[in-house]
Amino acid sequence: MSENNIVITVAAGGSLKGQIQVPGDKSISHRAVMLGSLADGVTEIHGFLEGDDPMATLQAFRAMGVRIEGPERGHVVVHGVGLHGLKQPPRPLYLGNSGTSMRLLSGLLAAQPFDITLTGDESLSGRPMRRVTEPLAAMGARIGTSEEGTPPLKISGGQQLQGIDYEMPVASAQVKSCLLLAGLYATGRTCVVEPGPSRDHTERMLQGFGYAVERDGNKVCVQGGGALQAMRIEVPGDISSAAFFMVGAAISEDSDVLLKNVGINPTRIGVINILRQMGADITLENENEAGAEPVADIRVRGSRLQGITIPEQQVPLAIDEFPALFVAAACAEGETVLTGARELRVKESDRIQVMADGLLKLGIDARPTEDGIVIQGGRIGGGTVDSHGDHRIAMAFAMAGLRASSPVVINDCANVKTSFPDFIECAWRLGMTIKETTW
Ligand code: S3P
């Protein structure tokens, strides 16, 4: 558990009403700072997520000599140093809880002229890194890990990378992005083939910065040796943060919420597709474009949900939303079955086991399987659950309170601020009775 145990307590029952703007997209915020730092010229970012994870990326680039102003109410100004302008930081880069920072930076830093070490907190220090270090080694990088293939990552500088053709064993935007970023520095073409579509923010943003990206079906390629031109970036609201209130509204009678200006990139909308299949009442209003990304206001009204078998092709499109979706399944009529989601076991926590344990504590029959879970909808009781320091587990269980028969208490919630610093305030605004205490 983190030093200060932040506990979230949610009163039993209620509904969600009103409208909010969820904070900026985490994945896009990371990439905006990375590409802005490597571009020629000044990149203006609006709607940057001021959460611990993107801040870890921002501080890492400051430590490598990039002048970055802000963030000030989501406004960040990055004075790009060009692809070859980064400097060796005085000490290892500490990336906190952020897997995206570590995996994307490992690619981007593999071809720098200096040595560099990447470290993280307890959770990040247990996460698998061979998925990036092995293909990077095939490109000519030299990166050391622990014997278990976990951080710290020790990157030896001065390597000339060569482009490769890499077939990814799992659909992972982090692995894909890592290799494309390394590919900017490689000789020749770097191509990645995905087994299924994963979020494509890196490809979109590279193109926004004027860098050619070729896509042919599931294959995406970049040619090394180009340059990035600074741009203005509008970061849309994060659908992964909106997902908690989408589920909260869907499971509670009389709810009616409007989540404003949320990113609805087709590679991220698994949560909408799955909830609709369960019978949720979700409509998109004001569909628009923000930079290279589609956005909309998402309206969700309370409804009766049915258990379903979740189509496996939706898994990468909803990969971060399963903690919230498991709460929806707990409130649905009948059984919900998830398969093909082994990746959930290596996120910020083992999200299959931790959610199953918590749901069981709240009186729900939830059986973990090797690559998924089987959940019987039922009555949620109250009780105390543990988030295991995982931001999305904490916020998912907060939504369970809306259908609980007595209060739900969630331990170890400090990491909510990695992705959604004003979660409690947004929940309040939508009418939840929720409080945060520090022990
Ligand atoms: C992310 C990709 C996903 C996701 C993570 C953010 C990204 O991880 O779980 O929260 O920004 O590229 P994987 O690509 O490893 O599935």
XYZ file of C-alpha atoms and ligand atoms in Angstrom:
455
model
C 0.000 0.000 0.000
C 1.213 3.539 -0.716
C 2.439 5.578 2.273
C -0.823 7.441 2.814
C -3.835 5.210 2.583
C -6.433 7.255 0.757
C -9.829 5.726 1.369
C -12.894 6.408 -0.775
C -16.297 5.868 0.809
C -19.485 5.847 -1.250
C -22.965 5.997 0.263
C -25.335 3.254 -0.873
C -27.683 3.903 -3.786
C -28.534 7.030 -5.751
C -28.371 8.052 -9.356
C -26.233 10.311 -11.580
C -27.582 13.514 -13.099
C -26.047 16.462 -14.897
C -23.111 17.121 -17.136
C -19.344 17.144 -16.693
C -16.187 17.468 -18.717
C -13.849 14.575 -17.922
C -10.108 15.332 -17.935
C -7.873 15.042 -20.984
C -6.975 11.721 -22.554
C -4.005 10.087 -20.842
C -2.637 8.279 -23.903
C -2.825 11.409 -26.054
C -1.311 13.622 -23.330
C 1.769 11.357 -23.104
C 2.234 11.333 -26.869
C 1.744 15.102 -27.194
C 4.658 15.782 -24.830
C 6.853 13.126 -26.445
C 6.343 14.215 -30.042
C 6.305 17.919 -29.109
C 9.709 17.474 -27.455
C 11.144 15.752 -30.535
C 9.661 18.224 -33.016
C 11.245 21.279 -34.565
C 9.407 24.337 -33.244
C 6.947 25.100 -30.439
C 4.033 22.742 -29.762
C 0.991 24.095 -27.890
C -1.084 21.527 -26.034
C -4.569 22.294 -24.728
C -6.535 19.944 -22.478
C -3.401 18.144 -21.206
C -4.169 15.674 -18.413
C -2.480 16.945 -15.249
C -2.392 13.456 -13.752
C 0.709 11.803 -12.298
C 1.258 9.561 -15.343
C 1.520 12.204 -18.098
C 3.349 14.434 -15.593
C 5.971 11.674 -15.278
C 6.478 11.883 -19.047
C 6.625 15.682 -18.938
C 9.221 15.668 -16.124
C 11.282 13.062 -17.995
C 11.604 15.383 -21.008
C 12.424 18.340 -18.766
C 15.191 16.197 -17.261
C 16.448 15.593 -20.816
C 16.791 19.319 -21.446
C 13.458 20.186 -23.077
C 11.964 23.516 -21.996
C 8.294 22.933 -21.152
C 5.969 25.627 -19.797
C 2.930 24.706 -17.713
C 0.766 22.845 -17.246
C -1.587 25.638 -16.419
C -5.218 24.547 -16.547
C -4.284 22.019 -19.209
C -2.169 24.389 -21.276
C 1.377 23.195 -21.981
C 3.969 24.756 -24.265
C 6.753 22.459 -25.430
C 9.865 23.971 -26.983
C 10.896 21.089 -29.231
C 14.574 20.196 -29.512
C 14.302 18.097 -32.679
C 14.823 14.344 -32.997
C 18.491 14.613 -32.053
C 18.395 17.329 -29.398
C 17.762 15.388 -26.163
C 20.452 15.526 -23.458
C 21.521 12.901 -20.950
C 19.593 13.424 -17.701
C 21.648 13.757 -14.520
C 20.001 10.718 -12.888
C 17.700 7.773 -13.756
C 14.264 8.787 -15.004
C 11.618 7.847 -12.415
C 8.308 7.158 -14.170
C 6.077 6.416 -11.171
C 3.121 4.147 -12.008
C 3.188 4.814 -15.734
C 3.628 1.819 -18.039
C 2.954 3.987 -21.094
C 5.847 6.318 -20.197
C 8.228 3.434 -19.707
C 7.314 1.388 -22.769
C 7.146 4.311 -25.203
C 10.301 5.924 -23.827
C 12.247 2.667 -24.114
C 11.768 2.846 -27.905
C 12.373 6.534 -28.207
C 15.540 6.401 -26.089
C 17.039 3.208 -27.546
C 18.969 5.124 -30.210
C 20.104 8.191 -28.247
C 23.848 8.819 -27.960
C 23.741 8.518 -24.116
C 23.082 5.771 -21.548
C 19.907 6.096 -19.514
C 18.039 4.157 -16.835
C 14.239 4.051 -16.441
C 12.700 3.195 -13.060
C 9.186 3.108 -11.593
C 7.099 2.483 -8.491
C 6.380 -0.947 -6.990
C 3.586 -1.761 -9.464
C 5.538 -0.630 -12.552
C 8.644 -2.457 -11.275
C 6.697 -5.725 -11.516
C 5.392 -5.242 -15.070
C 6.680 -7.215 -18.074
C 9.111 -5.327 -20.297
C 10.433 -8.120 -22.551
C 7.541 -7.382 -24.904
C 9.439 -4.189 -25.779
C 13.081 -5.061 -25.052
C 13.072 -8.187 -27.264
C 11.900 -6.533 -30.503
C 14.079 -3.493 -29.716
C 17.071 -5.844 -29.350
C 16.202 -7.262 -32.782
C 16.538 -3.685 -34.082
C 19.993 -3.430 -32.508
C 19.162 -1.826 -29.153
C 20.920 -2.835 -25.941
C 18.575 -2.738 -22.974
C 19.019 -4.563 -19.678
C 16.129 -5.615 -17.405
C 15.925 -7.582 -14.149
C 16.173 -11.357 -14.482
C 12.378 -11.490 -14.577
C 12.280 -9.066 -17.500
C 10.992 -6.204 -15.351
C 12.290 -2.634 -14.699
C 14.632 -0.935 -14.154
C 15.486 -0.657 -17.851
C 19.151 0.108 -18.481
C 19.528 1.479 -21.994
C 23.028 1.621 -23.515
C 23.369 4.590 -25.830
C 25.143 4.967 -29.126
C 23.475 2.060 -30.968
C 22.525 2.308 -34.630
C 19.068 0.732 -35.000
C 17.854 -1.089 -38.112
C 14.238 -1.234 -39.190
C 12.439 -4.584 -38.730
C 9.193 -6.283 -39.621
C 7.653 -7.318 -36.330
C 4.548 -9.445 -35.740
C 3.219 -8.586 -32.325
C 2.027 -11.601 -30.315
C -0.653 -9.507 -28.524
C -2.528 -6.382 -29.626
C -0.678 -3.694 -27.672
C -0.568 -0.011 -28.501
C 2.332 0.412 -26.114
C 4.478 -2.126 -27.954
C 3.414 -0.809 -31.367
C 4.144 2.796 -30.348
C 7.492 1.869 -28.788
C 8.651 0.277 -32.032
C 7.361 3.082 -34.255
C 9.177 5.637 -32.084
C 12.378 3.578 -32.298
C 11.721 3.368 -36.044
C 12.071 7.166 -36.343
C 15.770 6.640 -35.570
C 16.319 3.380 -37.485
C 17.778 2.873 -40.925
C 15.134 1.719 -43.399
C 11.520 0.842 -42.635
C 10.114 -0.350 -39.337
C 6.843 -2.268 -39.686
C 4.584 -3.649 -36.988
C 1.783 -6.131 -37.626
C -0.954 -6.219 -35.005
C -3.101 -9.304 -34.389
C -6.059 -6.920 -33.936
C -6.525 -3.152 -33.852
C -5.161 -1.340 -30.808
C -5.379 2.410 -30.115
C -3.821 4.362 -32.985
C -3.050 7.718 -31.347
C 0.680 7.469 -32.123
C 0.041 6.955 -35.837
C -2.483 9.799 -35.981
C -0.259 12.182 -34.070
C 2.879 11.343 -36.056
C 0.938 12.277 -39.177
C -0.256 15.472 -37.479
C 3.417 16.326 -36.874
C 4.030 15.822 -40.592
C 5.652 12.380 -40.374
C 4.527 9.836 -42.980
C 2.953 6.649 -41.587
C 1.919 3.874 -43.964
C -0.938 1.580 -43.014
C -1.952 -1.521 -44.894
C -4.598 -3.513 -43.016
C -3.060 -4.569 -39.720
C 0.417 -3.471 -40.756
C 1.807 -0.044 -39.913
C 5.220 1.266 -41.020
C 7.476 4.286 -40.654
C 10.653 5.127 -42.512
C 13.526 6.340 -40.329
C 15.339 9.610 -40.786
C 12.485 12.113 -41.130
C 11.609 15.113 -38.968
C 8.617 16.283 -36.905
C 7.095 19.739 -37.304
C 5.545 21.354 -34.196
C 1.736 21.610 -34.078
C -1.182 22.653 -31.892
C -2.888 19.769 -30.081
C -6.373 19.723 -28.570
C -6.544 16.756 -26.219
C -10.078 15.306 -26.082
C -11.679 14.088 -22.827
C -10.542 10.587 -21.884
C -13.112 7.892 -22.708
C -11.356 5.681 -20.150
C -12.250 8.220 -17.441
C -15.733 8.814 -18.871
C -16.271 5.034 -18.698
C -16.769 5.086 -14.916
C -19.663 7.516 -15.154
C -21.030 5.765 -18.233
C -21.271 2.594 -16.154
C -22.482 4.504 -13.087
C -25.333 6.056 -15.092
C -26.166 2.826 -16.941
C -26.600 0.809 -13.711
C -28.639 3.302 -11.690
C -32.314 4.028 -12.236
C -33.315 7.549 -13.292
C -29.773 8.521 -14.192
C -29.169 10.918 -17.077
C -25.657 12.240 -17.640
C -23.924 14.115 -20.415
C -20.152 13.626 -20.663
C -18.865 16.509 -22.768
C -16.216 16.418 -25.482
C -14.991 12.845 -25.067
C -12.655 11.146 -27.551
C -14.500 8.497 -29.566
C -11.613 7.172 -31.626
C -12.887 3.854 -33.132
C -9.952 2.026 -31.480
C -11.165 3.150 -28.028
C -14.949 2.694 -28.072
C -15.193 -0.916 -26.925
C -16.862 0.306 -23.726
C -19.693 1.902 -25.732
C -20.103 -1.185 -27.925
C -20.134 -3.590 -24.965
C -22.488 -1.516 -22.802
C -24.884 -1.086 -25.743
C -24.850 -4.843 -26.298
C -25.799 -5.199 -22.613
C -28.778 -2.925 -23.254
C -27.417 0.434 -22.092
C -29.044 3.615 -23.391
C -26.102 5.570 -24.865
C -26.324 8.291 -27.486
C -23.634 10.401 -29.097
C -24.321 14.102 -29.597
C -22.315 16.916 -31.190
C -19.964 14.628 -33.074
C -16.910 16.610 -34.111
C -13.136 16.513 -34.683
C -10.484 17.732 -32.227
C -7.175 17.780 -34.041
C -6.707 14.338 -35.504
C -9.237 12.695 -33.161
C -13.039 12.316 -33.309
C -14.970 13.604 -30.255
C -18.589 13.683 -29.071
C -20.754 14.385 -26.046
C -21.859 11.039 -24.627
C -25.331 10.835 -23.075
C -26.122 7.858 -20.848
C -29.446 7.112 -19.177
C -30.138 4.426 -16.588
C -31.488 1.153 -17.959
C -31.771 -2.579 -17.247
C -28.653 -4.385 -18.344
C -28.396 -7.993 -19.550
C -25.410 -10.279 -19.089
C -23.604 -11.090 -22.357
C -20.684 -13.021 -23.779
C -18.245 -10.232 -24.610
C -16.977 -10.537 -28.211
C -13.203 -11.098 -28.102
C -12.552 -8.554 -30.843
C -13.842 -5.863 -28.465
C -11.168 -6.667 -25.857
C -8.329 -4.435 -27.171
C -10.867 -1.662 -27.831
C -11.947 -1.666 -24.166
C -8.743 -2.878 -22.531
C -8.711 -0.281 -19.732
C -12.479 -0.306 -19.158
C -12.939 -3.851 -17.838
C -12.893 -2.973 -14.134
C -15.877 -0.668 -14.784
C -17.505 -3.176 -17.154
C -17.257 -5.905 -14.483
C -19.311 -3.661 -12.184
C -21.881 -3.293 -14.987
C -21.905 -7.101 -15.312
C -22.452 -7.436 -11.547
C -25.583 -5.270 -11.925
C -26.891 -7.006 -15.062
C -29.458 -9.780 -15.260
C -27.805 -13.144 -15.861
C -24.277 -14.153 -16.683
C -21.483 -12.170 -18.335
C -18.541 -14.090 -19.763
C -15.208 -12.563 -20.751
C -12.481 -14.547 -22.543
C -9.332 -13.586 -24.475
C -8.323 -10.945 -21.934
C -5.217 -12.415 -20.287
C -3.560 -9.000 -20.662
C -5.718 -7.762 -17.779
C -3.534 -9.796 -15.439
C -0.477 -7.608 -16.173
C -1.961 -4.121 -15.906
C -1.388 -1.808 -12.903
C -2.691 -4.801 -10.897
C -3.969 -8.259 -11.845
C -7.333 -6.786 -12.773
C -9.063 -10.150 -13.136
C -8.113 -11.398 -9.671
C -8.429 -8.068 -7.869
C -11.888 -7.353 -9.332
C -13.073 -10.916 -8.630
C -11.900 -10.642 -4.994
C -13.627 -7.296 -4.517
C -16.875 -8.341 -6.209
C -16.989 -11.488 -4.051
C -16.597 -9.300 -0.961
C -19.611 -7.295 -2.128
C -21.642 -10.496 -2.490
C -21.340 -11.061 -6.257
C -20.514 -14.453 -7.742
C -17.421 -13.647 -9.829
C -15.201 -16.517 -10.987
C -11.813 -15.642 -12.491
C -10.569 -17.798 -15.362
C -7.107 -17.903 -16.888
C -7.949 -15.287 -19.550
C -11.130 -13.683 -18.297
C -13.964 -13.897 -15.788
C -17.518 -15.177 -15.378
C -19.814 -12.854 -13.431
C -23.389 -13.608 -12.302
C -25.424 -10.449 -11.945
C -26.864 -10.093 -8.459
C -27.434 -7.844 -5.470
C -24.452 -5.767 -4.424
C -24.003 -5.586 -0.683
C -21.789 -3.089 1.106
C -18.328 -3.672 2.494
C -14.655 -2.868 2.231
C -12.608 -3.681 -0.843
C -8.974 -3.117 -1.769
C -7.891 -1.433 -5.008
C -4.319 -2.767 -4.727
C -3.112 0.698 -5.686
C -4.826 0.456 -9.080
C -6.612 3.687 -10.072
C -9.185 2.003 -12.320
C -10.117 -0.636 -9.729
C -10.710 2.126 -7.171
C -12.982 4.153 -9.484
C -14.871 1.059 -10.684
C -15.762 0.033 -7.127
C -16.870 3.599 -6.385
C -19.567 3.095 -9.073
C -20.647 -0.175 -7.429
C -21.779 1.969 -4.485
C -24.635 3.316 -6.632
C -26.287 -0.121 -6.544
C -25.092 -1.300 -3.131
C -27.357 -1.970 -0.147
C -24.903 -0.327 2.294
C -21.784 1.849 1.915
C -18.792 0.700 -0.123
C -15.350 1.528 1.281
C -12.320 1.323 -1.019
C -8.777 1.176 0.347
C -5.490 2.275 -1.276
C -6.886 4.888 -3.672
C -3.940 7.328 -3.881
C -3.285 6.363 -7.502
C -6.634 7.708 -8.721
C -4.624 10.874 -9.337
C -2.495 9.111 -11.958
C -5.345 9.377 -14.483
C -8.297 11.286 -12.950
C -7.195 13.883 -10.357
C -10.682 15.424 -10.015
C -12.645 12.159 -9.930
C -14.242 12.871 -6.538
C -15.274 16.377 -7.622
C -16.852 15.045 -10.848
C -18.692 12.342 -8.898
C -20.005 14.999 -6.492
C -21.153 17.156 -9.363
C -23.178 14.272 -10.762
C -24.853 13.799 -7.362
C -22.923 10.961 -5.769
C -22.419 10.944 -2.033
C -18.738 10.141 -1.959
C -15.825 11.177 0.228
C -12.102 10.748 0.352
C -10.178 10.412 3.613
C -6.459 10.033 4.323
C -5.170 7.627 6.962
C -1.936 2.514 -23.650
C -2.120 1.252 -24.140
C -2.767 0.173 -23.391
C -3.476 0.683 -22.144
C -2.691 1.716 -21.407
C -2.391 2.898 -22.313
C -1.273 3.516 -24.494
O -1.787 -0.773 -22.997
O -3.791 -0.381 -21.278
O -3.406 2.175 -20.280
O -1.352 4.715 -24.191
O -0.662 3.130 -25.494
P -1.388 -1.988 -23.988
O -1.068 -1.372 -25.273
O -0.181 -2.621 -23.368
O -2.571 -2.897 -24.009
